[in-house]
Amino acid sequence: MKKYLMWVLFGLIGFGVFGRPAVIAGQSGRVVEGLKMESALLGEEVDYTIYLPPGYDDSDRYYPVVYLLHGYTDEEWAWIQFGEVRLAADRAIADRTIPPMVIVMPDGGVTWYINDYNKEYPFEDMFVREFLPFIEETYRIRSEKEFRGISGLSMGGYGALMYSMRYYRLFTACA
């Protein structure tokens, strides 16, 4: 399963660059932007964007999840705007390269996805203790480690690597 999720993560990145045949009409996922989660640890709302795969709204199925972390000075919409994640995921799902999955893109600000040195802005703690549980309670996501991956670009790559090493019991794959 770990090897499979690695191919999924690399596939999402690769499809955005190299492209594939168009998705069959009516078989596209849905992106929801402007979402918020209230964080007690940060004392403010955390913005996020989510990709829901084709058929999500019409089923009771639980899905694997990938958390995509954006780069320095970007925001939660960067993967949609610049990475065209919806198109890449739709194509990969239509090609059966990856299974249908939920993709979550939180706004990490310029935190490097870690706690600040004096713990006044504990972003990492919020991500692990509040954000992951919130997402898994709000959406039909499989909560087992085998179905949770993380990936990032630049600053987000640093965050993904740190989380995958520090919380190896939470993530099965990192890219």
PDB file of C-alpha atoms in Angstrom:
ATOM      1  CA  MET A   1       0.000   0.000   0.000  1.00  0.00           C
ATOM      2  CA  LYS A   2       2.878   2.390   0.785  1.00  0.00           C
ATOM      3  CA  LYS A   3       4.346   1.842  -2.670  1.00  0.00           C
ATOM      4  CA  TYR A   4       0.903   2.424  -4.200  1.00  0.00           C
ATOM      5  CA  LEU A   5       0.425   5.762  -2.418  1.00  0.00           C
ATOM      6  CA  MET A   6       3.882   6.905  -3.518  1.00  0.00           C
ATOM      7  CA  TRP A   7       2.855   6.281  -7.136  1.00  0.00           C
ATOM      8  CA  VAL A   8      -0.339   8.210  -6.450  1.00  0.00           C
ATOM      9  CA  LEU A   9       1.564  11.215  -5.136  1.00  0.00           C
ATOM     10  CA  PHE A  10       4.104  11.175  -7.948  1.00  0.00           C
ATOM     11  CA  GLY A  11       1.313  10.621 -10.447  1.00  0.00           C
ATOM     12  CA  LEU A  12      -0.562  13.717  -9.293  1.00  0.00           C
ATOM     13  CA  ILE A  13       2.549  15.817  -9.725  1.00  0.00           C
ATOM     14  CA  GLY A  14       3.444  14.261 -13.081  1.00  0.00           C
ATOM     15  CA  PHE A  15      -0.026  14.603 -14.604  1.00  0.00           C
ATOM     16  CA  GLY A  16       0.014  18.319 -13.945  1.00  0.00           C
ATOM     17  CA  VAL A  17       3.197  18.600 -15.993  1.00  0.00           C
ATOM     18  CA  PHE A  18       2.799  16.060 -18.798  1.00  0.00           C
ATOM     19  CA  GLY A  19      -0.972  15.873 -19.232  1.00  0.00           C
ATOM     20  CA  ARG A  20      -3.230  13.006 -20.299  1.00  0.00           C
ATOM     21  CA  PRO A  21      -6.341  12.546 -22.420  1.00  0.00           C
ATOM     22  CA  ALA A  22      -9.387  14.584 -21.436  1.00  0.00           C
ATOM     23  CA  VAL A  23     -11.631  13.295 -18.684  1.00  0.00           C
ATOM     24  CA  ILE A  24     -14.913  11.791 -19.811  1.00  0.00           C
ATOM     25  CA  ALA A  25     -17.686  14.394 -19.610  1.00  0.00           C
ATOM     26  CA  GLY A  26     -19.548  14.327 -16.318  1.00  0.00           C
ATOM     27  CA  GLN A  27     -16.756  12.485 -14.539  1.00  0.00           C
ATOM     28  CA  SER A  28     -14.978  15.376 -12.910  1.00  0.00           C
ATOM     29  CA  GLY A  29     -14.319  15.998  -9.268  1.00  0.00           C
ATOM     30  CA  ARG A  30     -15.267  19.132  -7.439  1.00  0.00           C
ATOM     31  CA  VAL A  31     -13.070  21.764  -5.806  1.00  0.00           C
ATOM     32  CA  VAL A  32     -14.426  23.732  -2.862  1.00  0.00           C
ATOM     33  CA  GLU A  33     -12.507  26.878  -1.964  1.00  0.00           C
ATOM     34  CA  GLY A  34     -12.901  29.371   0.873  1.00  0.00           C
ATOM     35  CA  LEU A  35     -13.393  26.757   3.594  1.00  0.00           C
ATOM     36  CA  LYS A  36     -12.401  27.442   7.197  1.00  0.00           C
ATOM     37  CA  MET A  37     -11.693  25.550  10.391  1.00  0.00           C
ATOM     38  CA  GLU A  38     -11.685  27.326  13.742  1.00  0.00           C
ATOM     39  CA  SER A  39      -8.444  26.594  15.607  1.00  0.00           C
ATOM     40  CA  ALA A  40      -8.369  26.892  19.392  1.00  0.00           C
ATOM     41  CA  LEU A  41      -4.584  26.432  19.368  1.00  0.00           C
ATOM     42  CA  LEU A  42      -3.984  29.308  16.943  1.00  0.00           C
ATOM     43  CA  GLY A  43      -6.877  31.451  18.109  1.00  0.00           C
ATOM     44  CA  GLU A  44      -8.017  32.013  14.524  1.00  0.00           C
ATOM     45  CA  GLU A  45      -9.540  30.323  11.513  1.00  0.00           C
ATOM     46  CA  VAL A  46      -7.421  28.176   9.203  1.00  0.00           C
ATOM     47  CA  ASP A  47      -8.349  28.374   5.520  1.00  0.00           C
ATOM     48  CA  TYR A  48      -8.329  25.307   3.308  1.00  0.00           C
ATOM     49  CA  THR A  49      -9.387  24.105  -0.131  1.00  0.00           C
ATOM     50  CA  ILE A  50     -10.536  20.576  -0.870  1.00  0.00           C
ATOM     51  CA  TYR A  51     -10.854  18.380  -3.946  1.00  0.00           C
ATOM     52  CA  LEU A  52     -13.667  15.827  -3.798  1.00  0.00           C
ATOM     53  CA  PRO A  53     -13.452  13.034  -6.401  1.00  0.00           C
ATOM     54  CA  PRO A  54     -16.116  12.208  -9.000  1.00  0.00           C
ATOM     55  CA  GLY A  55     -19.050  10.481  -7.328  1.00  0.00           C
ATOM     56  CA  TYR A  56     -18.254  11.757  -3.826  1.00  0.00           C
ATOM     57  CA  ASP A  57     -21.639  13.449  -3.408  1.00  0.00           C
ATOM     58  CA  ASP A  58     -23.569  10.440  -4.717  1.00  0.00           C
ATOM     59  CA  SER A  59     -22.004   7.735  -2.547  1.00  0.00           C
ATOM     60  CA  ASP A  60     -21.399   6.667   1.036  1.00  0.00           C
ATOM     61  CA  ARG A  61     -17.879   5.520   0.207  1.00  0.00           C
ATOM     62  CA  TYR A  62     -14.868   6.472   2.369  1.00  0.00           C
ATOM     63  CA  TYR A  63     -11.823   7.700   0.455  1.00  0.00           C
ATOM     64  CA  PRO A  64      -8.030   7.835   0.830  1.00  0.00           C
ATOM     65  CA  VAL A  65      -6.671  11.321   1.462  1.00  0.00           C
ATOM     66  CA  VAL A  66      -3.618  13.287   0.380  1.00  0.00           C
ATOM     67  CA  TYR A  67      -2.640  16.542   2.081  1.00  0.00           C
ATOM     68  CA  LEU A  68      -0.927  18.961  -0.324  1.00  0.00           C
ATOM     69  CA  LEU A  69       1.146  21.690   1.329  1.00  0.00           C
ATOM     70  CA  HIS A  70       1.857  24.866  -0.638  1.00  0.00           C
ATOM     71  CA  GLY A  71       5.115  26.755  -1.013  1.00  0.00           C
ATOM     72  CA  TYR A  72       6.427  29.893   0.681  1.00  0.00           C
ATOM     73  CA  THR A  73       4.127  32.954   0.272  1.00  0.00           C
ATOM     74  CA  ASP A  74       1.415  30.919  -1.479  1.00  0.00           C
ATOM     75  CA  GLU A  75      -1.972  30.135   0.009  1.00  0.00           C
ATOM     76  CA  GLU A  76      -4.386  27.208   0.119  1.00  0.00           C
ATOM     77  CA  TRP A  77      -5.581  27.869  -3.446  1.00  0.00           C
ATOM     78  CA  ALA A  78      -2.080  27.635  -4.988  1.00  0.00           C
ATOM     79  CA  TRP A  79      -2.399  23.953  -5.925  1.00  0.00           C
ATOM     80  CA  ILE A  80      -5.665  24.748  -7.714  1.00  0.00           C
ATOM     81  CA  GLN A  81      -4.462  27.914  -9.438  1.00  0.00           C
ATOM     82  CA  PHE A  82      -0.924  26.917 -10.403  1.00  0.00           C
ATOM     83  CA  GLY A  83      -0.911  23.133 -10.105  1.00  0.00           C
ATOM     84  CA  GLU A  84      -4.322  22.462 -11.649  1.00  0.00           C
ATOM     85  CA  VAL A  85      -4.881  19.691  -9.145  1.00  0.00           C
ATOM     86  CA  ARG A  86      -8.500  19.133 -10.171  1.00  0.00           C
ATOM     87  CA  LEU A  87      -7.524  18.455 -13.772  1.00  0.00           C
ATOM     88  CA  ALA A  88      -4.568  16.262 -12.789  1.00  0.00           C
ATOM     89  CA  ALA A  89      -6.605  14.232 -10.299  1.00  0.00           C
ATOM     90  CA  ASP A  90      -9.575  13.880 -12.661  1.00  0.00           C
ATOM     91  CA  ARG A  91      -7.325  12.599 -15.439  1.00  0.00           C
ATOM     92  CA  ALA A  92      -5.472  10.171 -13.192  1.00  0.00           C
ATOM     93  CA  ILE A  93      -8.740   8.842 -11.763  1.00  0.00           C
ATOM     94  CA  ALA A  94     -10.273   8.508 -15.253  1.00  0.00           C
ATOM     95  CA  ASP A  95      -7.126   6.688 -16.458  1.00  0.00           C
ATOM     96  CA  ARG A  96      -7.314   4.450 -13.353  1.00  0.00           C
ATOM     97  CA  THR A  97      -3.767   5.465 -12.487  1.00  0.00           C
ATOM     98  CA  ILE A  98      -4.979   6.430  -9.026  1.00  0.00           C
ATOM     99  CA  PRO A  99      -8.126   5.564  -7.093  1.00  0.00           C
ATOM    100  CA  PRO A 100     -10.678   8.249  -6.331  1.00  0.00           C
ATOM    101  CA  MET A 101      -9.374  10.246  -3.366  1.00  0.00           C
ATOM    102  CA  VAL A 102      -9.891  13.418  -1.371  1.00  0.00           C
ATOM    103  CA  ILE A 103      -7.147  16.040  -1.641  1.00  0.00           C
ATOM    104  CA  VAL A 104      -6.856  18.630   1.134  1.00  0.00           C
ATOM    105  CA  MET A 105      -4.872  21.850   0.733  1.00  0.00           C
ATOM    106  CA  PRO A 106      -4.506  23.868   3.968  1.00  0.00           C
ATOM    107  CA  ASP A 107      -3.169  27.421   4.186  1.00  0.00           C
ATOM    108  CA  GLY A 108       0.159  27.237   5.994  1.00  0.00           C
ATOM    109  CA  GLY A 109       0.940  30.934   5.681  1.00  0.00           C
ATOM    110  CA  VAL A 110       4.718  31.323   5.959  1.00  0.00           C
ATOM    111  CA  THR A 111       4.996  29.010   8.975  1.00  0.00           C
ATOM    112  CA  TRP A 112       7.095  26.295   7.324  1.00  0.00           C
ATOM    113  CA  TYR A 113       4.326  24.116   8.798  1.00  0.00           C
ATOM    114  CA  ILE A 114       6.083  23.988  12.172  1.00  0.00           C
ATOM    115  CA  ASN A 115       5.587  25.592  15.580  1.00  0.00           C
ATOM    116  CA  ASP A 116       7.311  28.915  16.090  1.00  0.00           C
ATOM    117  CA  TYR A 117      10.253  28.815  18.489  1.00  0.00           C
ATOM    118  CA  ASN A 118       8.346  30.177  21.511  1.00  0.00           C
ATOM    119  CA  LYS A 119       5.128  28.204  20.814  1.00  0.00           C
ATOM    120  CA  GLU A 120       3.050  31.366  20.377  1.00  0.00           C
ATOM    121  CA  TYR A 121       1.900  30.136  16.969  1.00  0.00           C
ATOM    122  CA  PRO A 122       1.860  26.306  17.172  1.00  0.00           C
ATOM    123  CA  PHE A 123       0.965  25.531  13.546  1.00  0.00           C
ATOM    124  CA  GLU A 124       2.373  21.995  13.622  1.00  0.00           C
ATOM    125  CA  ASP A 125       0.417  21.153  16.780  1.00  0.00           C
ATOM    126  CA  MET A 126      -2.734  22.582  15.193  1.00  0.00           C
ATOM    127  CA  PHE A 127      -2.230  20.526  12.033  1.00  0.00           C
ATOM    128  CA  VAL A 128      -1.838  17.240  13.893  1.00  0.00           C
ATOM    129  CA  ARG A 129      -4.207  17.766  16.845  1.00  0.00           C
ATOM    130  CA  GLU A 130      -6.978  19.832  15.241  1.00  0.00           C
ATOM    131  CA  PHE A 131      -6.819  19.900  11.450  1.00  0.00           C
ATOM    132  CA  LEU A 132      -6.400  16.181  10.677  1.00  0.00           C
ATOM    133  CA  PRO A 133      -9.207  15.148  13.070  1.00  0.00           C
ATOM    134  CA  PHE A 134     -11.452  17.945  11.767  1.00  0.00           C
ATOM    135  CA  ILE A 135     -10.994  16.858   8.146  1.00  0.00           C
ATOM    136  CA  GLU A 136     -11.606  13.203   9.023  1.00  0.00           C
ATOM    137  CA  GLU A 137     -14.776  14.089  10.945  1.00  0.00           C
ATOM    138  CA  THR A 138     -16.094  16.451   8.268  1.00  0.00           C
ATOM    139  CA  TYR A 139     -15.431  14.347   5.158  1.00  0.00           C
ATOM    140  CA  ARG A 140     -15.718  10.650   4.359  1.00  0.00           C
ATOM    141  CA  ILE A 141     -12.037   9.834   4.644  1.00  0.00           C
ATOM    142  CA  ARG A 142     -10.409   6.592   5.691  1.00  0.00           C
ATOM    143  CA  SER A 143      -8.574   7.382   8.902  1.00  0.00           C
ATOM    144  CA  GLU A 144      -6.081   4.507   8.828  1.00  0.00           C
ATOM    145  CA  LYS A 145      -2.453   5.377   8.124  1.00  0.00           C
ATOM    146  CA  GLU A 146      -2.463   3.208   4.977  1.00  0.00           C
ATOM    147  CA  PHE A 147      -4.875   5.634   3.332  1.00  0.00           C
ATOM    148  CA  ARG A 148      -3.191   8.945   4.277  1.00  0.00           C
ATOM    149  CA  GLY A 149      -0.402  10.599   2.294  1.00  0.00           C
ATOM    150  CA  ILE A 150       1.255  14.009   2.379  1.00  0.00           C
ATOM    151  CA  SER A 151       3.078  16.015  -0.241  1.00  0.00           C
ATOM    152  CA  GLY A 152       4.368  19.521  -0.707  1.00  0.00           C
ATOM    153  CA  LEU A 153       6.240  21.985  -2.832  1.00  0.00           C
ATOM    154  CA  SER A 154       9.203  24.019  -1.546  1.00  0.00           C
ATOM    155  CA  MET A 155       8.201  25.123   1.981  1.00  0.00           C
ATOM    156  CA  GLY A 156       5.381  22.581   1.725  1.00  0.00           C
ATOM    157  CA  GLY A 157       7.914  19.898   0.837  1.00  0.00           C
ATOM    158  CA  TYR A 158       9.765  20.729   4.035  1.00  0.00           C
ATOM    159  CA  GLY A 159       6.518  20.489   6.013  1.00  0.00           C
ATOM    160  CA  ALA A 160       5.568  17.204   4.354  1.00  0.00           C
ATOM    161  CA  LEU A 161       8.987  15.715   5.053  1.00  0.00           C
ATOM    162  CA  MET A 162       8.961  16.869   8.694  1.00  0.00           C
ATOM    163  CA  TYR A 163       5.446  15.545   9.306  1.00  0.00           C
ATOM    164  CA  SER A 164       6.168  12.214   7.650  1.00  0.00           C
ATOM    165  CA  MET A 165       9.230  11.715   9.852  1.00  0.00           C
ATOM    166  CA  ARG A 166       7.826  13.074  13.126  1.00  0.00           C
ATOM    167  CA  TYR A 167       4.402  11.499  12.701  1.00  0.00           C
ATOM    168  CA  TYR A 168       5.319   8.334  10.833  1.00  0.00           C
ATOM    169  CA  ARG A 169       2.341   6.610  12.455  1.00  0.00           C
ATOM    170  CA  LEU A 170       0.019   9.045  10.658  1.00  0.00           C
ATOM    171  CA  PHE A 171       1.317   8.984   7.068  1.00  0.00           C
ATOM    172  CA  THR A 172       2.134   6.057   4.842  1.00  0.00           C
ATOM    173  CA  ALA A 173       3.674   8.093   2.018  1.00  0.00           C
ATOM    174  CA  CYS A 174       5.412  11.422   1.463  1.00  0.00           C
ATOM    175  CA  ALA A 175       6.470  13.172  -1.741  1.00  0.00           C
TER     176      ALA A 175
END
